[in-house]
Tab-separated table of N, CA and C in Angstrom:
chain	number	residue	atom	x	y	z
A	1	MET	N	155.590	92.013	41.029
A	1	MET	CA	155.379	90.985	42.035
A	1	MET	C	154.873	91.644	43.306
A	2	TYR	N	153.821	91.082	43.861
A	2	TYR	CA	153.310	91.572	45.127
A	2	TYR	C	152.840	90.402	45.974
A	3	ALA	N	152.630	90.699	47.261
A	3	ALA	CA	152.154	89.679	48.188
A	3	ALA	C	151.168	90.317	49.157
A	4	ILE	N	150.278	89.515	49.678
A	4	ILE	CA	149.384	89.949	50.744
A	4	ILE	C	149.860	89.264	52.010
A	5	VAL	N	150.221	90.092	53.013
A	5	VAL	CA	150.878	89.608	54.218
A	5	VAL	C	150.029	89.959	55.433
A	6	ASP	N	149.969	89.043	56.392
A	6	ASP	CA	149.292	89.276	57.663
A	6	ASP	C	150.329	89.742	58.679
A	7	ILE	N	150.204	90.995	59.124
A	7	ILE	CA	151.112	91.562	60.123
A	7	ILE	C	150.270	92.000	61.309
A	8	ALA	N	150.445	91.332	62.436
A	8	ALA	CA	149.736	91.648	63.683
A	8	ALA	C	148.219	91.677	63.483
A	9	GLY	N	147.691	90.722	62.705
A	9	GLY	CA	146.254	90.620	62.523
A	9	GLY	C	145.679	91.522	61.442
A	10	LYS	N	146.498	92.316	60.775
A	10	LYS	CA	146.039	93.183	59.696
A	10	LYS	C	146.691	92.741	58.396
A	11	GLN	N	145.957	92.852	57.311
A	11	GLN	CA	146.467	92.408	56.020
A	11	GLN	C	146.953	93.597	55.206
A	12	PHE	N	148.150	93.437	54.604
A	12	PHE	CA	148.762	94.483	53.800
A	12	PHE	C	149.155	93.908	52.449
A	13	LYS	N	148.913	94.685	51.393
A	13	LYS	CA	149.403	94.330	50.063
A	13	LYS	C	150.751	95.022	49.903
A	14	VAL	N	151.821	94.235	49.746
A	14	VAL	CA	153.166	94.791	49.721
A	14	VAL	C	153.871	94.427	48.417
A	15	ALA	N	154.775	95.313	48.023
A	15	ALA	CA	155.636	95.095	46.868
A	15	ALA	C	157.045	95.541	47.259
A	16	LYS	N	158.024	95.178	46.455
A	16	LYS	CA	159.416	95.527	46.756
A	16	LYS	C	159.591	97.040	46.745
A	17	ASP	N	160.401	97.555	47.693
A	17	ASP	CA	160.724	98.985	47.854
A	17	ASP	C	159.506	99.831	48.212
A	18	GLN	N	158.494	99.248	48.819
A	18	GLN	CA	157.312	99.981	49.242
A	18	GLN	C	157.405	100.254	50.742
A	19	TYR	N	156.815	101.366	51.190
A	19	TYR	CA	156.743	101.687	52.608
A	19	TYR	C	155.350	101.337	53.116
A	20	ILE	N	155.274	100.734	54.308
A	20	ILE	CA	153.981	100.483	54.937
A	20	ILE	C	154.049	100.956	56.384
A	21	TYR	N	152.895	101.312	56.913
A	21	TYR	CA	152.775	101.687	58.309
A	21	TYR	C	152.042	100.559	59.018
A	22	ALA	N	152.793	99.693	59.674
A	22	ALA	CA	152.237	98.537	60.375
A	22	ALA	C	152.026	98.903	61.847
A	23	PRO	N	151.189	98.159	62.565
A	23	PRO	CA	151.063	98.392	63.999
A	23	PRO	C	152.425	98.289	64.672
A	24	LYS	N	152.617	99.059	65.739
A	24	LYS	CA	153.933	99.152	66.374
A	24	LYS	C	154.478	97.774	66.721
A	25	MET	N	155.752	97.553	66.336
A	25	MET	CA	156.409	96.283	66.613
A	25	MET	C	157.730	96.536	67.313
A	26	GLU	N	158.226	95.509	67.959
A	26	GLU	CA	159.492	95.609	68.670
A	26	GLU	C	160.637	95.672	67.671
A	27	GLY	N	161.683	96.390	68.035
A	27	GLY	CA	162.855	96.453	67.181
A	27	GLY	C	163.397	97.862	67.100
A	28	GLU	N	164.700	97.956	66.931
A	28	GLU	CA	165.362	99.245	66.802
A	28	GLU	C	165.241	99.749	65.362
A	29	VAL	N	165.449	101.042	65.205
A	29	VAL	CA	165.453	101.632	63.873
A	29	VAL	C	166.655	101.075	63.105
A	30	GLY	N	166.424	100.604	61.893
A	30	GLY	CA	167.472	99.992	61.087
A	30	GLY	C	167.517	98.479	61.192
A	31	ALA	N	166.772	97.893	62.125
A	31	ALA	CA	166.758	96.436	62.280
A	31	ALA	C	165.938	95.811	61.153
A	32	SER	N	166.287	94.584	60.802
A	32	SER	CA	165.536	93.890	59.758
A	32	SER	C	164.463	93.017	60.397
A	33	VAL	N	163.336	92.906	59.709
A	33	VAL	CA	162.220	92.086	60.171
A	33	VAL	C	161.788	91.186	59.023
A	34	SER	N	161.202	90.052	59.370
A	34	SER	CA	160.674	89.163	58.335
A	34	SER	C	159.278	88.719	58.745
A	35	PHE	N	158.438	88.581	57.739
A	35	PHE	CA	157.054	88.177	57.945
A	35	PHE	C	156.841	86.874	57.188
A	36	ASP	N	156.287	85.872	57.889
A	36	ASP	CA	156.118	84.573	57.257
A	36	ASP	C	154.657	84.196	57.035
A	37	LYS	N	153.723	85.016	57.483
A	37	LYS	CA	152.303	84.743	57.242
A	37	LYS	C	151.892	85.383	55.917
A	38	ILE	N	152.247	84.723	54.834
A	38	ILE	CA	151.940	85.223	53.501
A	38	ILE	C	150.675	84.518	53.020
A	39	LEU	N	149.656	85.304	52.688
A	39	LEU	CA	148.373	84.740	52.300
A	39	LEU	C	148.255	84.531	50.800
A	40	LEU	N	148.925	85.392	50.002
A	40	LEU	CA	148.824	85.301	48.558
A	40	LEU	C	150.077	85.902	47.942
A	41	VAL	N	150.551	85.325	46.843
A	41	VAL	CA	151.694	85.853	46.102
A	41	VAL	C	151.330	85.883	44.629
A	42	ASP	N	151.571	87.041	43.989
A	42	ASP	CA	151.355	87.174	42.551
A	42	ASP	C	152.697	87.510	41.913
A	43	ASN	N	153.187	86.589	41.080
A	43	ASN	CA	154.477	86.780	40.412
A	43	ASN	C	154.226	86.867	38.905
A	44	GLY	N	153.818	88.049	38.448
A	44	GLY	CA	153.579	88.252	37.033
A	44	GLY	C	152.465	87.397	36.465
A	45	GLY	N	151.381	87.261	37.185
A	45	GLY	CA	150.249	86.465	36.713
A	45	GLY	C	150.198	85.063	37.288
A	46	ASP	N	151.301	84.586	37.838
A	46	ASP	CA	151.341	83.271	38.485
A	46	ASP	C	150.949	83.469	39.949
A	47	ILE	N	149.723	83.127	40.283
A	47	ILE	CA	149.178	83.397	41.618
A	47	ILE	C	149.243	82.140	42.469
A	48	GLN	N	149.808	82.298	43.688
A	48	GLN	CA	149.814	81.217	44.673
A	48	GLN	C	148.947	81.663	45.846
A	49	ILE	N	147.952	80.876	46.177
A	49	ILE	CA	147.069	81.181	47.295
A	49	ILE	C	147.359	80.181	48.397
A	50	GLY	N	147.564	80.683	49.606
A	50	GLY	CA	147.861	79.820	50.733
A	50	GLY	C	146.617	79.220	51.340
A	51	ALA	N	146.817	78.088	52.032
A	51	ALA	CA	145.707	77.444	52.716
A	51	ALA	C	146.158	77.031	54.106
A	52	PRO	N	146.269	77.866	55.095
A	52	PRO	CA	145.948	79.291	55.120
A	52	PRO	C	147.107	80.192	54.689
A	53	THR	N	148.356	79.687	54.699
A	53	THR	CA	149.479	80.520	54.284
A	53	THR	C	150.288	79.810	53.212
A	54	VAL	N	151.059	80.609	52.463
A	54	VAL	CA	151.957	80.053	51.451
A	54	VAL	C	153.237	79.630	52.172
A	55	SER	N	153.610	78.369	52.042
A	55	SER	CA	154.782	77.871	52.762
A	55	SER	C	156.050	78.098	51.943
A	56	GLY	N	157.154	78.287	52.641
A	56	GLY	CA	158.447	78.414	51.990
A	56	GLY	C	158.808	79.817	51.550
A	57	LEU	N	157.929	80.786	51.751
A	57	LEU	CA	158.227	82.162	51.353
A	57	LEU	C	158.208	83.084	52.560
A	58	THR	N	159.038	84.109	52.519
A	58	THR	CA	159.038	85.137	53.555
A	58	THR	C	159.151	86.506	52.889
A	59	VAL	N	158.652	87.506	53.580
A	59	VAL	CA	158.796	88.891	53.158
A	59	VAL	C	159.718	89.552	54.166
A	60	SER	N	160.809	90.138	53.679
A	60	SER	CA	161.746	90.790	54.593
A	60	SER	C	161.689	92.285	54.394
A	61	GLY	N	161.924	93.001	55.481
A	61	GLY	CA	161.881	94.454	55.443
A	61	GLY	C	162.818	95.048	56.472
A	62	LYS	N	162.850	96.378	56.501
A	62	LYS	CA	163.722	97.100	57.423
A	62	LYS	C	162.895	98.162	58.125
A	63	ILE	N	163.064	98.274	59.445
A	63	ILE	CA	162.354	99.281	60.224
A	63	ILE	C	163.013	100.637	59.979
A	64	LEU	N	162.210	101.602	59.523
A	64	LEU	CA	162.745	102.933	59.257
A	64	LEU	C	162.539	103.885	60.438
A	65	GLU	N	161.350	103.850	61.047
A	65	GLU	CA	161.093	104.704	62.201
A	65	GLU	C	159.807	104.271	62.891
A	66	HIS	N	159.652	104.754	64.118
A	66	HIS	CA	158.421	104.557	64.882
A	66	HIS	C	157.708	105.899	64.910
A	67	VAL	N	156.445	105.924	64.469
A	67	VAL	CA	155.705	107.177	64.343
A	67	VAL	C	154.343	107.055	65.011
A	68	LYS	N	153.687	108.210	65.181
A	68	LYS	CA	152.327	108.256	65.697
A	68	LYS	C	151.389	108.683	64.583
A	69	GLY	N	150.182	108.145	64.597
A	69	GLY	CA	149.175	108.496	63.607
A	69	GLY	C	148.512	109.817	63.955
A	70	ASN	N	147.519	110.193	63.178
A	70	ASN	CA	146.774	111.419	63.426
A	70	ASN	C	145.936	111.286	64.685
A	71	LYS	N	145.662	112.418	65.314
A	71	LYS	CA	144.879	112.408	66.537
A	71	LYS	C	143.408	112.158	66.224
A	72	VAL	N	142.807	111.253	67.005
A	72	VAL	CA	141.388	110.947	66.902
A	72	VAL	C	140.726	111.494	68.156
A	73	ILE	N	139.705	112.309	67.988
A	73	ILE	CA	138.990	112.897	69.120
A	73	ILE	C	137.828	111.991	69.514
A	74	VAL	N	137.763	111.656	70.804
A	74	VAL	CA	136.667	110.855	71.352
A	74	VAL	C	135.838	111.778	72.231
A	75	PHE	N	134.590	112.050	71.831
A	75	PHE	CA	133.735	112.999	72.548
A	75	PHE	C	132.459	112.298	72.974
A	76	LYS	N	132.169	112.369	74.271
A	76	LYS	CA	130.956	111.759	74.812
A	76	LYS	C	130.136	112.840	75.501
A	77	LYS	N	128.812	112.769	75.332
A	77	LYS	CA	127.934	113.741	75.963
A	77	LYS	C	126.583	113.107	76.229
A	78	LYS	N	126.021	113.421	77.377
A	78	LYS	CA	124.657	113.014	77.693
A	78	LYS	C	123.850	114.298	77.893
A	79	ARG	N	122.873	114.480	77.072
A	79	ARG	CA	122.152	115.737	77.101
A	79	ARG	C	121.357	115.921	78.389
A	80	ARG	N	121.290	117.139	78.798
A	80	ARG	CA	120.565	117.598	79.995
A	80	ARG	C	121.122	117.026	81.294
A	81	LYS	N	122.279	116.418	81.298
A	81	LYS	CA	122.839	115.828	82.515
A	81	LYS	C	124.129	116.526	82.935
A	82	GLY	N	124.690	117.361	82.096
A	82	GLY	CA	125.943	118.033	82.429
A	82	GLY	C	127.166	117.138	82.260
A	83	TYR	N	127.021	116.040	81.546
A	83	TYR	CA	128.109	115.073	81.363
A	83	TYR	C	128.769	115.310	80.008
A	84	VAL	N	130.027	115.723	80.039
A	84	VAL	CA	130.798	115.932	78.821
A	84	VAL	C	132.207	115.404	79.073
A	85	VAL	N	132.695	114.529	78.187
A	85	VAL	CA	134.060	114.005	78.272
A	85	VAL	C	134.692	114.117	76.892
A	86	LYS	N	135.898	114.682	76.845
A	86	LYS	CA	136.623	114.792	75.581
A	86	LYS	C	138.016	114.205	75.777
A	87	ASN	N	138.345	113.202	74.965
A	87	ASN	CA	139.653	112.570	75.015
A	87	ASN	C	140.235	112.529	73.613
A	88	GLY	N	141.554	112.427	73.538
A	88	GLY	CA	142.225	112.269	72.263
A	88	GLY	C	143.068	111.002	72.292
A	89	HIS	N	143.346	110.465	71.107
A	89	HIS	CA	144.143	109.242	71.013
A	89	HIS	C	144.997	109.307	69.759
A	90	ARG	N	146.275	108.907	69.874
A	90	ARG	CA	147.170	108.800	68.723
A	90	ARG	C	147.752	107.393	68.701
A	91	GLN	N	147.424	106.642	67.666
A	91	GLN	CA	147.898	105.274	67.527
A	91	GLN	C	149.369	105.265	67.128
A	92	GLN	N	150.120	104.296	67.626
A	92	GLN	CA	151.539	104.189	67.300
A	92	GLN	C	151.740	103.178	66.171
A	93	TYR	N	152.584	103.547	65.207
A	93	TYR	CA	152.867	102.720	64.050
A	93	TYR	C	154.368	102.573	63.868
A	94	THR	N	154.752	101.580	63.081
A	94	THR	CA	156.142	101.388	62.683
A	94	THR	C	156.204	101.483	61.169
A	95	LYS	N	157.073	102.352	60.668
A	95	LYS	CA	157.249	102.502	59.224
A	95	LYS	C	158.274	101.474	58.769
A	96	VAL	N	157.856	100.603	57.851
A	96	VAL	CA	158.694	99.495	57.389
A	96	VAL	C	158.866	99.608	55.873
A	97	GLN	N	160.104	99.442	55.405
A	97	GLN	CA	160.367	99.384	53.966
A	97	GLN	C	160.534	97.914	53.581
A	98	ILE	N	159.773	97.470	52.589
A	98	ILE	CA	159.840	96.083	52.126
A	98	ILE	C	161.063	95.935	51.227
A	99	GLU	N	161.937	94.991	51.581
A	99	GLU	CA	163.176	94.802	50.818
A	99	GLU	C	163.084	93.668	49.805
A	100	SER	N	162.436	92.560	50.181
A	100	SER	CA	162.351	91.453	49.231
A	100	SER	C	161.154	90.567	49.559
A	101	ILE	N	160.677	89.893	48.518
A	101	ILE	CA	159.604	88.900	48.643
A	101	ILE	C	160.151	87.601	48.073
A	102	GLY	N	160.220	86.587	48.899
A	102	GLY	CA	160.725	85.325	48.367
A	102	GLY	C	161.307	84.415	49.382
């Protein structure tokens, strides 16, 4: 059984006992979260497609930790002008374990 869930504008395919890295969300480590924007549910071949969401179902999970992603280097240069800028960025994520779909 799996579901496609919309979390903070991004779509994730989730299954029970799976870990996902979602955009940073509020909540303490160990707190439970639930997502109600379920776009599709597949239960052993029985597919329910939402219009726009599947009603009556929620996906629940537990926050495991707040982490940072890999560093992305942003480099800008204009040739022959002496203009060089180098910046780095690390996106913040929340590691969530999916506990149940239903």
